[in-house]
CSV table of C-alpha atoms in Angstrom, one decimal:
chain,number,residue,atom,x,y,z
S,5,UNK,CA,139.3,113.2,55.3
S,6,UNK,CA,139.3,117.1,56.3
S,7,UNK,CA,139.0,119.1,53.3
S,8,UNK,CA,139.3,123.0,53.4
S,9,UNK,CA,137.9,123.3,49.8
S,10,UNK,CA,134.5,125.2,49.7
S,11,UNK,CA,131.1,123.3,49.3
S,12,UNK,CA,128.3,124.9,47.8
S,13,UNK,CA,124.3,124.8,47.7
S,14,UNK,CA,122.4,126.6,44.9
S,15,UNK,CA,119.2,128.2,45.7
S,16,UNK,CA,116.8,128.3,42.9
S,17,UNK,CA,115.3,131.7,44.3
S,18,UNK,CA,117.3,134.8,45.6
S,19,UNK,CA,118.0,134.9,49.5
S,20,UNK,CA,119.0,136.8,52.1
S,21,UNK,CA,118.4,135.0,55.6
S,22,UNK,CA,120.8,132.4,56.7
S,23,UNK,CA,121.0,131.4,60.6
S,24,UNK,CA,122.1,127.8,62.1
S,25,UNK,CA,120.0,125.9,63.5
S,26,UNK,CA,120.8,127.0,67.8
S,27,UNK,CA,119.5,124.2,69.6
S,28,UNK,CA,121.3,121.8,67.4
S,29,UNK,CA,124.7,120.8,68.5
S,30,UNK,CA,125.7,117.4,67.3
S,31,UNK,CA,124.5,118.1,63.8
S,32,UNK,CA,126.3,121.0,61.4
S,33,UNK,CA,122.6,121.9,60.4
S,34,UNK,CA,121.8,125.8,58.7
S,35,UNK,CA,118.5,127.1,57.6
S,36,UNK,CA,118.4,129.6,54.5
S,37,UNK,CA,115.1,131.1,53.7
S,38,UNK,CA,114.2,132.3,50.4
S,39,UNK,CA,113.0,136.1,49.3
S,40,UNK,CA,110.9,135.8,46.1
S,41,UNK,CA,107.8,138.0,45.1
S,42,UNK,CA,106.8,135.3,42.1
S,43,UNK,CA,107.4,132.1,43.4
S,44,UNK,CA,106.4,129.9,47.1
S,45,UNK,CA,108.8,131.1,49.6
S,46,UNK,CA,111.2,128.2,51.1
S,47,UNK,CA,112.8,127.0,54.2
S,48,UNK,CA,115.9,125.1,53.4
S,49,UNK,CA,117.6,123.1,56.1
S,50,UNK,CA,120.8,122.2,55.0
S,51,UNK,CA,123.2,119.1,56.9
S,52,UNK,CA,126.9,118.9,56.2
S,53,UNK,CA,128.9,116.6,56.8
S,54,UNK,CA,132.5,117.7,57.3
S,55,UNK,CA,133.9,114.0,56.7
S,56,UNK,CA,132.6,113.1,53.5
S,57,UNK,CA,131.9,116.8,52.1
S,58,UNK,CA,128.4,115.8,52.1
S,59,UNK,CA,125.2,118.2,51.8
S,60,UNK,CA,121.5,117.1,52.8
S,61,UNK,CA,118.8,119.0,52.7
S,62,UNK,CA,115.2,119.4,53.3
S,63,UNK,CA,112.8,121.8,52.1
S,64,UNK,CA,109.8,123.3,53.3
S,65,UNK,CA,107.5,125.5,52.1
S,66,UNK,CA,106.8,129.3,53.7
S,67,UNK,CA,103.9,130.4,51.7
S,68,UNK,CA,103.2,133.7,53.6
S,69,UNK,CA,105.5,135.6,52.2
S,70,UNK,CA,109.5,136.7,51.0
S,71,UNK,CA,111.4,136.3,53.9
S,72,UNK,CA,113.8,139.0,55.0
S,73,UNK,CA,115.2,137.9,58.5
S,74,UNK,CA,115.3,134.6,60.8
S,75,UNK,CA,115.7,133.4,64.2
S,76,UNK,CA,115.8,129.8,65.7
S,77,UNK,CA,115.0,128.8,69.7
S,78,UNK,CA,118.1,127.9,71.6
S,79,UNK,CA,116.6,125.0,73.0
S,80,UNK,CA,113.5,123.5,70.9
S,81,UNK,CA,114.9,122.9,67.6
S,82,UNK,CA,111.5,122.5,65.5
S,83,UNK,CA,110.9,126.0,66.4
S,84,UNK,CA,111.7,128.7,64.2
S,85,UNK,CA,111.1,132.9,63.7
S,86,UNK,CA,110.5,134.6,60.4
S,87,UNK,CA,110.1,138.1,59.3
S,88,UNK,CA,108.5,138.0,56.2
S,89,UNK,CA,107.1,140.7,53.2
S,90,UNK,CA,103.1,140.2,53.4
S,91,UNK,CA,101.4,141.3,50.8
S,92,UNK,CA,97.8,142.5,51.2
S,93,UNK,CA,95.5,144.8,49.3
S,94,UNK,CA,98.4,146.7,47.7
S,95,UNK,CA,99.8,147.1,50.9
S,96,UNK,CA,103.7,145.6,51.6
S,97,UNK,CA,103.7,145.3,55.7
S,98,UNK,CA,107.0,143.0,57.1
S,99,UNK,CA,105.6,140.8,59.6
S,100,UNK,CA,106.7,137.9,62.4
S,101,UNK,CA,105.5,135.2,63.4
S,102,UNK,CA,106.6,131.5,65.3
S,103,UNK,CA,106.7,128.2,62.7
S,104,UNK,CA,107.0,124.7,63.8
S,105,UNK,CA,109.4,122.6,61.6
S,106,UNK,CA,107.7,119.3,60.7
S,107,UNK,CA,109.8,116.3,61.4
S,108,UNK,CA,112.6,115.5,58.8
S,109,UNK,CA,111.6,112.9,56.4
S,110,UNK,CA,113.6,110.2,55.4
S,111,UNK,CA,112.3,109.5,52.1
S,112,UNK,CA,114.5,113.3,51.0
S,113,UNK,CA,117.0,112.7,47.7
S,114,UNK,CA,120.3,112.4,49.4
S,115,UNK,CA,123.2,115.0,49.4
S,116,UNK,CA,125.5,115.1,46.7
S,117,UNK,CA,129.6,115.4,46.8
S,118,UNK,CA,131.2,118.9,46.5
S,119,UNK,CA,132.9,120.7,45.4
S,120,UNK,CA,129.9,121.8,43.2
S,121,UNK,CA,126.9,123.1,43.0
S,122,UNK,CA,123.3,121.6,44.3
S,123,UNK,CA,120.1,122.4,42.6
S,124,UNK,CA,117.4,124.0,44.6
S,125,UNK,CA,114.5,121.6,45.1
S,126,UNK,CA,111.1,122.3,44.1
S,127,UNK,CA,107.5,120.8,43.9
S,128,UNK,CA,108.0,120.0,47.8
S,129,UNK,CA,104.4,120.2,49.8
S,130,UNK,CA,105.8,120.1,53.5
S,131,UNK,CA,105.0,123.7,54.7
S,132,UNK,CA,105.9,124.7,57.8
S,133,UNK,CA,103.2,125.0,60.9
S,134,UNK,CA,101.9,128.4,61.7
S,135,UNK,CA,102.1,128.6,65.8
S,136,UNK,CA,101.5,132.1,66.0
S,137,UNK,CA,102.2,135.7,65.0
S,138,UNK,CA,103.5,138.8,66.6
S,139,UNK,CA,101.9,142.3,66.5
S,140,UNK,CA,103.8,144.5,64.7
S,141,UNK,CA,101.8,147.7,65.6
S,142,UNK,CA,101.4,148.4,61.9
S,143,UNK,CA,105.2,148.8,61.4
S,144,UNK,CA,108.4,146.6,59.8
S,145,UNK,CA,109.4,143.7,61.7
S,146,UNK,CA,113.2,143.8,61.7
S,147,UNK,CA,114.3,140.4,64.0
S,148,UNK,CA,112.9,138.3,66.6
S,149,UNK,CA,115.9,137.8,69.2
S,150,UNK,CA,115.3,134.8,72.0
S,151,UNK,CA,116.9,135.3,75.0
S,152,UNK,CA,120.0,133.2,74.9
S,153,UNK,CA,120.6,132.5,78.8
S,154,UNK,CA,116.7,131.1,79.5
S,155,UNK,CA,114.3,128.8,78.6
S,156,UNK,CA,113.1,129.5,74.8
S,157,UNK,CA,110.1,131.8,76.8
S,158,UNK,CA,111.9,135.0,76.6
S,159,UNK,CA,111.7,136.9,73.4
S,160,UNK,CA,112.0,140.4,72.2
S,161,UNK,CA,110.4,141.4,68.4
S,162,UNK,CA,112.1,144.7,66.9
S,163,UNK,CA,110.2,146.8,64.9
S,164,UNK,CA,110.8,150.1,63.3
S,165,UNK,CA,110.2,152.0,66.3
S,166,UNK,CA,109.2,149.6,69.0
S,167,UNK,CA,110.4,146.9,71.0
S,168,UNK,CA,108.3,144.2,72.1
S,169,UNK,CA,109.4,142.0,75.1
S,170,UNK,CA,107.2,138.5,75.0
S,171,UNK,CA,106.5,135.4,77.0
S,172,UNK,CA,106.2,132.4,74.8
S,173,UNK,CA,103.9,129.5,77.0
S,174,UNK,CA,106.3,126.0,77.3
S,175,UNK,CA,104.8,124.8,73.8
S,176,UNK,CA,105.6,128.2,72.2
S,177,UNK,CA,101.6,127.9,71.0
S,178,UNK,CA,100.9,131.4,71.9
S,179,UNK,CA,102.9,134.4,72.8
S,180,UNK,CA,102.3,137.2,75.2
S,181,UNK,CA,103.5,140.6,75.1
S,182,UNK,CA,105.0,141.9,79.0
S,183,UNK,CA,106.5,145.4,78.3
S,184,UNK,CA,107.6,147.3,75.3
S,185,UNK,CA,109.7,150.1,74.7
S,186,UNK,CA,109.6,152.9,71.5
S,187,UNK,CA,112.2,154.6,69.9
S,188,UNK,CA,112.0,158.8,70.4
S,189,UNK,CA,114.2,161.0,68.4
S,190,UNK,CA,113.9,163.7,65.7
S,191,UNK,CA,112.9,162.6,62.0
S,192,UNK,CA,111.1,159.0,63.4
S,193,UNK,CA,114.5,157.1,64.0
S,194,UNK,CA,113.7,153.5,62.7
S,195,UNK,CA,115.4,150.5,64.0
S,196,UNK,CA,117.7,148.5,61.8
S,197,UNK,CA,118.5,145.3,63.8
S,198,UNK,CA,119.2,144.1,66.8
S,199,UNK,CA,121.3,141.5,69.4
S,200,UNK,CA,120.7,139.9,72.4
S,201,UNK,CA,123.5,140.1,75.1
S,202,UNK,CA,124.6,136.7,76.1
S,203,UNK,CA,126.1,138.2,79.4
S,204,UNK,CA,124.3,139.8,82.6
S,205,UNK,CA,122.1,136.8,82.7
S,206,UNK,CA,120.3,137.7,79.8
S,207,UNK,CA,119.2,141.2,80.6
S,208,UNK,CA,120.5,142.9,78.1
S,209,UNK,CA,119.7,143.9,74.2
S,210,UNK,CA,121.9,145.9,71.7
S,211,UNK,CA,119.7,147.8,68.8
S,212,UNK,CA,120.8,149.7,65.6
S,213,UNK,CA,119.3,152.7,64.3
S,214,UNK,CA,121.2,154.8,61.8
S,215,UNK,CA,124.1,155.6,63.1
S,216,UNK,CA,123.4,155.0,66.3
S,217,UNK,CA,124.1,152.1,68.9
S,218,UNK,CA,121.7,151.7,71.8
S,219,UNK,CA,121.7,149.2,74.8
S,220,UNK,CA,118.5,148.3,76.8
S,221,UNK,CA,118.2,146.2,79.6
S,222,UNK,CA,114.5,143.8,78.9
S,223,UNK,CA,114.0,144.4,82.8
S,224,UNK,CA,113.0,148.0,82.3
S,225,UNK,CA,112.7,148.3,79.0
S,226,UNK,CA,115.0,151.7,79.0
S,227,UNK,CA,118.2,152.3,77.0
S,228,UNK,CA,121.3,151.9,79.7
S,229,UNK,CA,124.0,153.2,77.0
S,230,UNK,CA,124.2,155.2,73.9
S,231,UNK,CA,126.7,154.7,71.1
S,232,UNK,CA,126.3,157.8,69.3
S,233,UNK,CA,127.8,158.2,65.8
S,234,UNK,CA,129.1,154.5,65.9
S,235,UNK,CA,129.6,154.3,61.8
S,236,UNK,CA,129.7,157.1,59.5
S,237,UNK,CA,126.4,155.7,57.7
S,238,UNK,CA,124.0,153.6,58.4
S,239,UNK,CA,124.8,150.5,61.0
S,240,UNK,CA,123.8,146.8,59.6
S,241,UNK,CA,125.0,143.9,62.4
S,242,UNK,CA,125.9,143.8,65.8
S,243,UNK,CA,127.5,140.9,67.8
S,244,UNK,CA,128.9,140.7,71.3
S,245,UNK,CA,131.9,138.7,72.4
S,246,UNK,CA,130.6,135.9,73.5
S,247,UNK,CA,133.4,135.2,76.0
S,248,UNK,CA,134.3,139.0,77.5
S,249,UNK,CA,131.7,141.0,78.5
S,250,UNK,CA,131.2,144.8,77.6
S,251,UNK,CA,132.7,143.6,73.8
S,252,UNK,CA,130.5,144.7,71.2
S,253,UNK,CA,131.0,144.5,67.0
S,254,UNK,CA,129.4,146.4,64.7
S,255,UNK,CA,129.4,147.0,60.8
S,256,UNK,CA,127.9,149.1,58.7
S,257,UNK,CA,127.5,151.2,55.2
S,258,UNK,CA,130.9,152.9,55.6
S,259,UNK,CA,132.6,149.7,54.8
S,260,UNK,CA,134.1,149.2,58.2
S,261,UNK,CA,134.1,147.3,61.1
S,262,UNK,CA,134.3,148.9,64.6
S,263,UNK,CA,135.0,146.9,68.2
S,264,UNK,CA,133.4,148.4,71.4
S,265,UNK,CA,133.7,148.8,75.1
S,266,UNK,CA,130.2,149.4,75.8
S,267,UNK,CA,131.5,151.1,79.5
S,268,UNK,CA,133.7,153.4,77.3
S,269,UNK,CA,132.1,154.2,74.3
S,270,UNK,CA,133.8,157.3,73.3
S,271,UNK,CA,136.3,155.9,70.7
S,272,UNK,CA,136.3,152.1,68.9
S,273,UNK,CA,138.8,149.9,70.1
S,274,UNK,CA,139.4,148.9,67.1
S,275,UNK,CA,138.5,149.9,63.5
S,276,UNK,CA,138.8,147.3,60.8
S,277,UNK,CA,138.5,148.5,56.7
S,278,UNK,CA,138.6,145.1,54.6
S,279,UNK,CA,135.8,145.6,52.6
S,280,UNK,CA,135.2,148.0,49.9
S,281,UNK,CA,131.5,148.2,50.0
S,282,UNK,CA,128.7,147.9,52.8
S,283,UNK,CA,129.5,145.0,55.3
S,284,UNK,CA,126.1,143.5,56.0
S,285,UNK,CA,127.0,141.0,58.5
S,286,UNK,CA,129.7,140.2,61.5
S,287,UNK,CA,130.2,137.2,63.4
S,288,UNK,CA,132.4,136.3,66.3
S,289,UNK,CA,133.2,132.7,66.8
S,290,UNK,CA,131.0,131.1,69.9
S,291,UNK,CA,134.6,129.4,71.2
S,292,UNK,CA,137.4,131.1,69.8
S,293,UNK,CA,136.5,135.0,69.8
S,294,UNK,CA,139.5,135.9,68.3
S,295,UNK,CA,138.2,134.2,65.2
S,296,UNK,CA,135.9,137.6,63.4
S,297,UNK,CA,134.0,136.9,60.3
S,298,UNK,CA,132.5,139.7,58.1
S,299,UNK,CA,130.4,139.6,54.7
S,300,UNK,CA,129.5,142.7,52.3
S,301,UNK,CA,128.2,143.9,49.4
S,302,UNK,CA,131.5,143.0,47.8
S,303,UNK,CA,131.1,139.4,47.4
S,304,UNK,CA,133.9,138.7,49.6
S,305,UNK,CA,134.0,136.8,53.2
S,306,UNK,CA,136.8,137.9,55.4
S,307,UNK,CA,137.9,135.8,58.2
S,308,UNK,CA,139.5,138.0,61.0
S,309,UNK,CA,142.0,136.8,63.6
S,310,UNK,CA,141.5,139.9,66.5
S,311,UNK,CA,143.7,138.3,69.1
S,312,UNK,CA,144.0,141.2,70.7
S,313,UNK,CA,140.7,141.8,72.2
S,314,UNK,CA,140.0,138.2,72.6
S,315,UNK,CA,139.8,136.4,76.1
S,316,UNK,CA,143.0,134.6,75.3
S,317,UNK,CA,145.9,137.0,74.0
S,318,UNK,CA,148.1,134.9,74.4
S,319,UNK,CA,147.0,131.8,73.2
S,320,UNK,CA,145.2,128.7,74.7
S,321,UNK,CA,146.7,127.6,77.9
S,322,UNK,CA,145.9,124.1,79.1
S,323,UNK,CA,146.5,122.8,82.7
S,324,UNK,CA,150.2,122.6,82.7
S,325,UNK,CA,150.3,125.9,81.4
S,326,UNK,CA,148.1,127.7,84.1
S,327,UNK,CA,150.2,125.9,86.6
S,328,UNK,CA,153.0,128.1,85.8
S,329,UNK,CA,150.5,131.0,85.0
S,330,UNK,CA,152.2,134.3,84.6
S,331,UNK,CA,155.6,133.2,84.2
S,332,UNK,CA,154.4,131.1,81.1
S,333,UNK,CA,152.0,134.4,80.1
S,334,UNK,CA,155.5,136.2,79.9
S,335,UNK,CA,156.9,133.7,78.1
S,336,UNK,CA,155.0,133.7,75.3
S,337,UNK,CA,154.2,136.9,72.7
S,338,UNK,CA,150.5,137.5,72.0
S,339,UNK,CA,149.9,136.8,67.6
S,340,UNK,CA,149.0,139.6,65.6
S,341,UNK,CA,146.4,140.5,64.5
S,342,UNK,CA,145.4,140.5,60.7
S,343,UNK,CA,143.3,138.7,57.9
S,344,UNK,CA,143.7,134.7,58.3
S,345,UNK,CA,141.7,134.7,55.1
S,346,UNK,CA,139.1,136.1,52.2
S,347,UNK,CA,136.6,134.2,50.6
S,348,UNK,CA,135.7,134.8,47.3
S,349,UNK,CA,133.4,132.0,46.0
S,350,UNK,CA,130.3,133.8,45.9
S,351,UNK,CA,129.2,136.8,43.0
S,352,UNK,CA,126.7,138.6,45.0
S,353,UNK,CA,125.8,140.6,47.3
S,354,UNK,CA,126.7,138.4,50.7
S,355,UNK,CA,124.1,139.3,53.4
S,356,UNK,CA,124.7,137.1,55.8
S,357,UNK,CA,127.4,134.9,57.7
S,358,UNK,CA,126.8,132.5,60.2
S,359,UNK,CA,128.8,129.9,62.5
S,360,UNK,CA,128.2,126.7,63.1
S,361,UNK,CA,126.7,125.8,66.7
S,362,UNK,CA,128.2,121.9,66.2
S,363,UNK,CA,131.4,122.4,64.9
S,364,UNK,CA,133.4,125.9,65.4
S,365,UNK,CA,135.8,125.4,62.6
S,366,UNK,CA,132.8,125.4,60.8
S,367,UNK,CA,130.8,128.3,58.9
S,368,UNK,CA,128.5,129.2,56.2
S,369,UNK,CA,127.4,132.5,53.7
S,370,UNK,CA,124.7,133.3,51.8
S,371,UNK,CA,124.4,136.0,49.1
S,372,UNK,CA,121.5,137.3,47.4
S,373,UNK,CA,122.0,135.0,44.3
S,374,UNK,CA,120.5,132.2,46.3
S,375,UNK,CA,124.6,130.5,46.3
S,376,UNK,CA,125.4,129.1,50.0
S,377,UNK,CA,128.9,128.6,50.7
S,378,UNK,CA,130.2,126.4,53.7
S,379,UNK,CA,133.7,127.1,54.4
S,380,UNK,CA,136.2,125.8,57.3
S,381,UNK,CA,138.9,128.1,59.3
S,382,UNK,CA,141.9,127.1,57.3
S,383,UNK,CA,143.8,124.0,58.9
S,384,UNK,CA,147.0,126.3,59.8
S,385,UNK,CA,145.1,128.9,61.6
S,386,UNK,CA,142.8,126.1,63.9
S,387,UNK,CA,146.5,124.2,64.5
S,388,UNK,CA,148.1,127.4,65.6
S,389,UNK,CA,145.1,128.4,67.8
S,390,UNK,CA,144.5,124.7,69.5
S,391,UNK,CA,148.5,123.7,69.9
């Protein structure tokens, strides 16, 4: 039976880096990984299933170090990215490299019901396969981003002040760098994070540093737009619309949330103030792109409804519908926009929010006290946007 109550995992360590699982679309599968200087790092791939309230997981280890960002390939789903804290002869260096997930075992505890929480797991000696590392030119790794419109063979690594475009062979066993780009500006301008464009056929990236927004087409490697003075501080996440091009969504440190034509980038399209502390993460929904969800340093989720600048202002409009096109487009007034709903489960810091790839009514969030939250668009708000 559908259930909009909350369902939540416990982490035993603290964590920060949440992202579902891309190539996996039958499954509602995420992957947290763990940030801890004492203890064996984690991988944690979590299973829910939405009809029973269900949670699996499995666990594997990531003994190289506290893991600060993650990425997973859009088509082979045993491969996986990390940026992770190496420590080395008193030396702290964020690094990346490629992992293969070893196959799921069937002999894992099973989930248990929710509401609740789930005890981390430890003692586990699965680790995760080493495939192979990226060269960070003696800098911060930020994010790996895989080009979402190929093969898995096109990724880009951001560092501080570089760019790294690579070509991964079909096995992803080793990766070689094509072209690279580095940041120039007064004061060493350091990269924050970055996003790959779904549209243009994949030949465009979006990157945050300070304040500033920057778009560069993997082509030439060169910056093709400039967002300057995007956020009053310091900028945290981007994300495009996934269904109009040119839409870009930002967040940063002065609490708000700023929408984007990236031909006209002189004003926001829209600024959204929710939060009362930094937003660290923003997320529009791979179907319905009205659907906008934030996370911040205030504990709370927020789930956005920004009709307005959607691909469908005026609602869904199924075959019937379009028959009658504009007259029925008349018809009908556009909703508003406006909070569908805030989340409040978690007591930390959340860094990160994430969709799921099987199920859009589907999401999860992660805050720095290890707690992951899976939550569901409320049943009113997925009624009014389907009927």
């Amino acid at each position: 039976m559908e259930d909009d109550s909350p369902v939540i995992y416990g982490l035993e360590l603290n964590a920060r880096a949440l992202v579902p699982q891309h190539a996996e679309t039958d499954v509602i599968r995420f992957i947290v990984g763990t940030q801890s200087l004492k203890f064996d790092n984690q991988i944690h791939l979590i299973d829910f299933d939405d009809e029973s309230n269900v949670i699996n997981k499995n666990v594997f280890m990531h003994s190289a170090g506290e893991i600060w960002s993650m990425n997973t390939s859009p088509i082979d789903k045993s491969i996986l990215a990390t940026c992770y804290n190496r420590v080395s002869d008193s030396k702290a260096e964020i690094q990346g490299a490629l992992w293969r997930i070893p196959p799921v075992d069937d002999t894992e505890p099973p989930g248990l019901d929710s509401p609740g929480i789930v005890p981390g797991s430890s003692g586990h000696s699965r680790s995760l396969q080493l495939i192979c590392t990226f060269d960070n030119k003696q800098e911060n790794m930020r994010s790996v981003l895989w080009n979402p419109s190929g093969d898995g063979s096109q990724v880009v690594t951001v560092c501080e002040q570089h760019l790294e475009l690579w070509d991964l062979d079909r096995t992803a066993s080793t990766a070689e760098s094509i072209d690279s780009a580095r940041l120039e500006g007064k004061g060493q301008p350091k990269f924050t994070t970055g996003r790959w464009n779904p549209h243009h056929s994949g030949s465009q990236i979006a990157t945050a540093n300070d304040m500033t927004i920057r778009g560069w087409d993997v082509r030439t490697m060169r910056s093709v737009y400039t967002i300057e003075n995007a956020h009053n501080q310091l900028v945290r996440d981007l994300d495009f619309n996934p269904n109009k091009q040119y839409i870009l969504v930002s967040c940063g440190d002065d609490c708000k949330v700023r929408f984007w034509d990236t031909r006209n980038s002189t004003s926001p399209l829209m600024v959204l103030q929710d939060h009362s502390h930094w937003v660290w993460s923003v997320r529009y929904n791979h179907f319905h792109d009205q659907l906008v969800l934030t996370s911040s340093s205030d504990s709370r989720v927020i789930l956005n409804n920004i009709v307005s600048l959607s691909s469908e202002p005026f609602g869904h409009l199924d075959d019937e519908d379009e028959e009658d096109g504009a007259q029925e487009k008349g018809s009908r007034e556009p909703t508003k926009d406006g909070v569908i709903a805030t989340f409040d489960e978690h007591e930390d810091s959340v860094y990160a929010v994430e969709w799921s790839t099987a199920d859009p009514w589907v999401f999860a969030s992660l805050s720095y006290d290890g707690r992951l939250v899976i939550n569901r668009v409320p049943r009113a708000e997925k009624y009014k946007i389907l009927l």
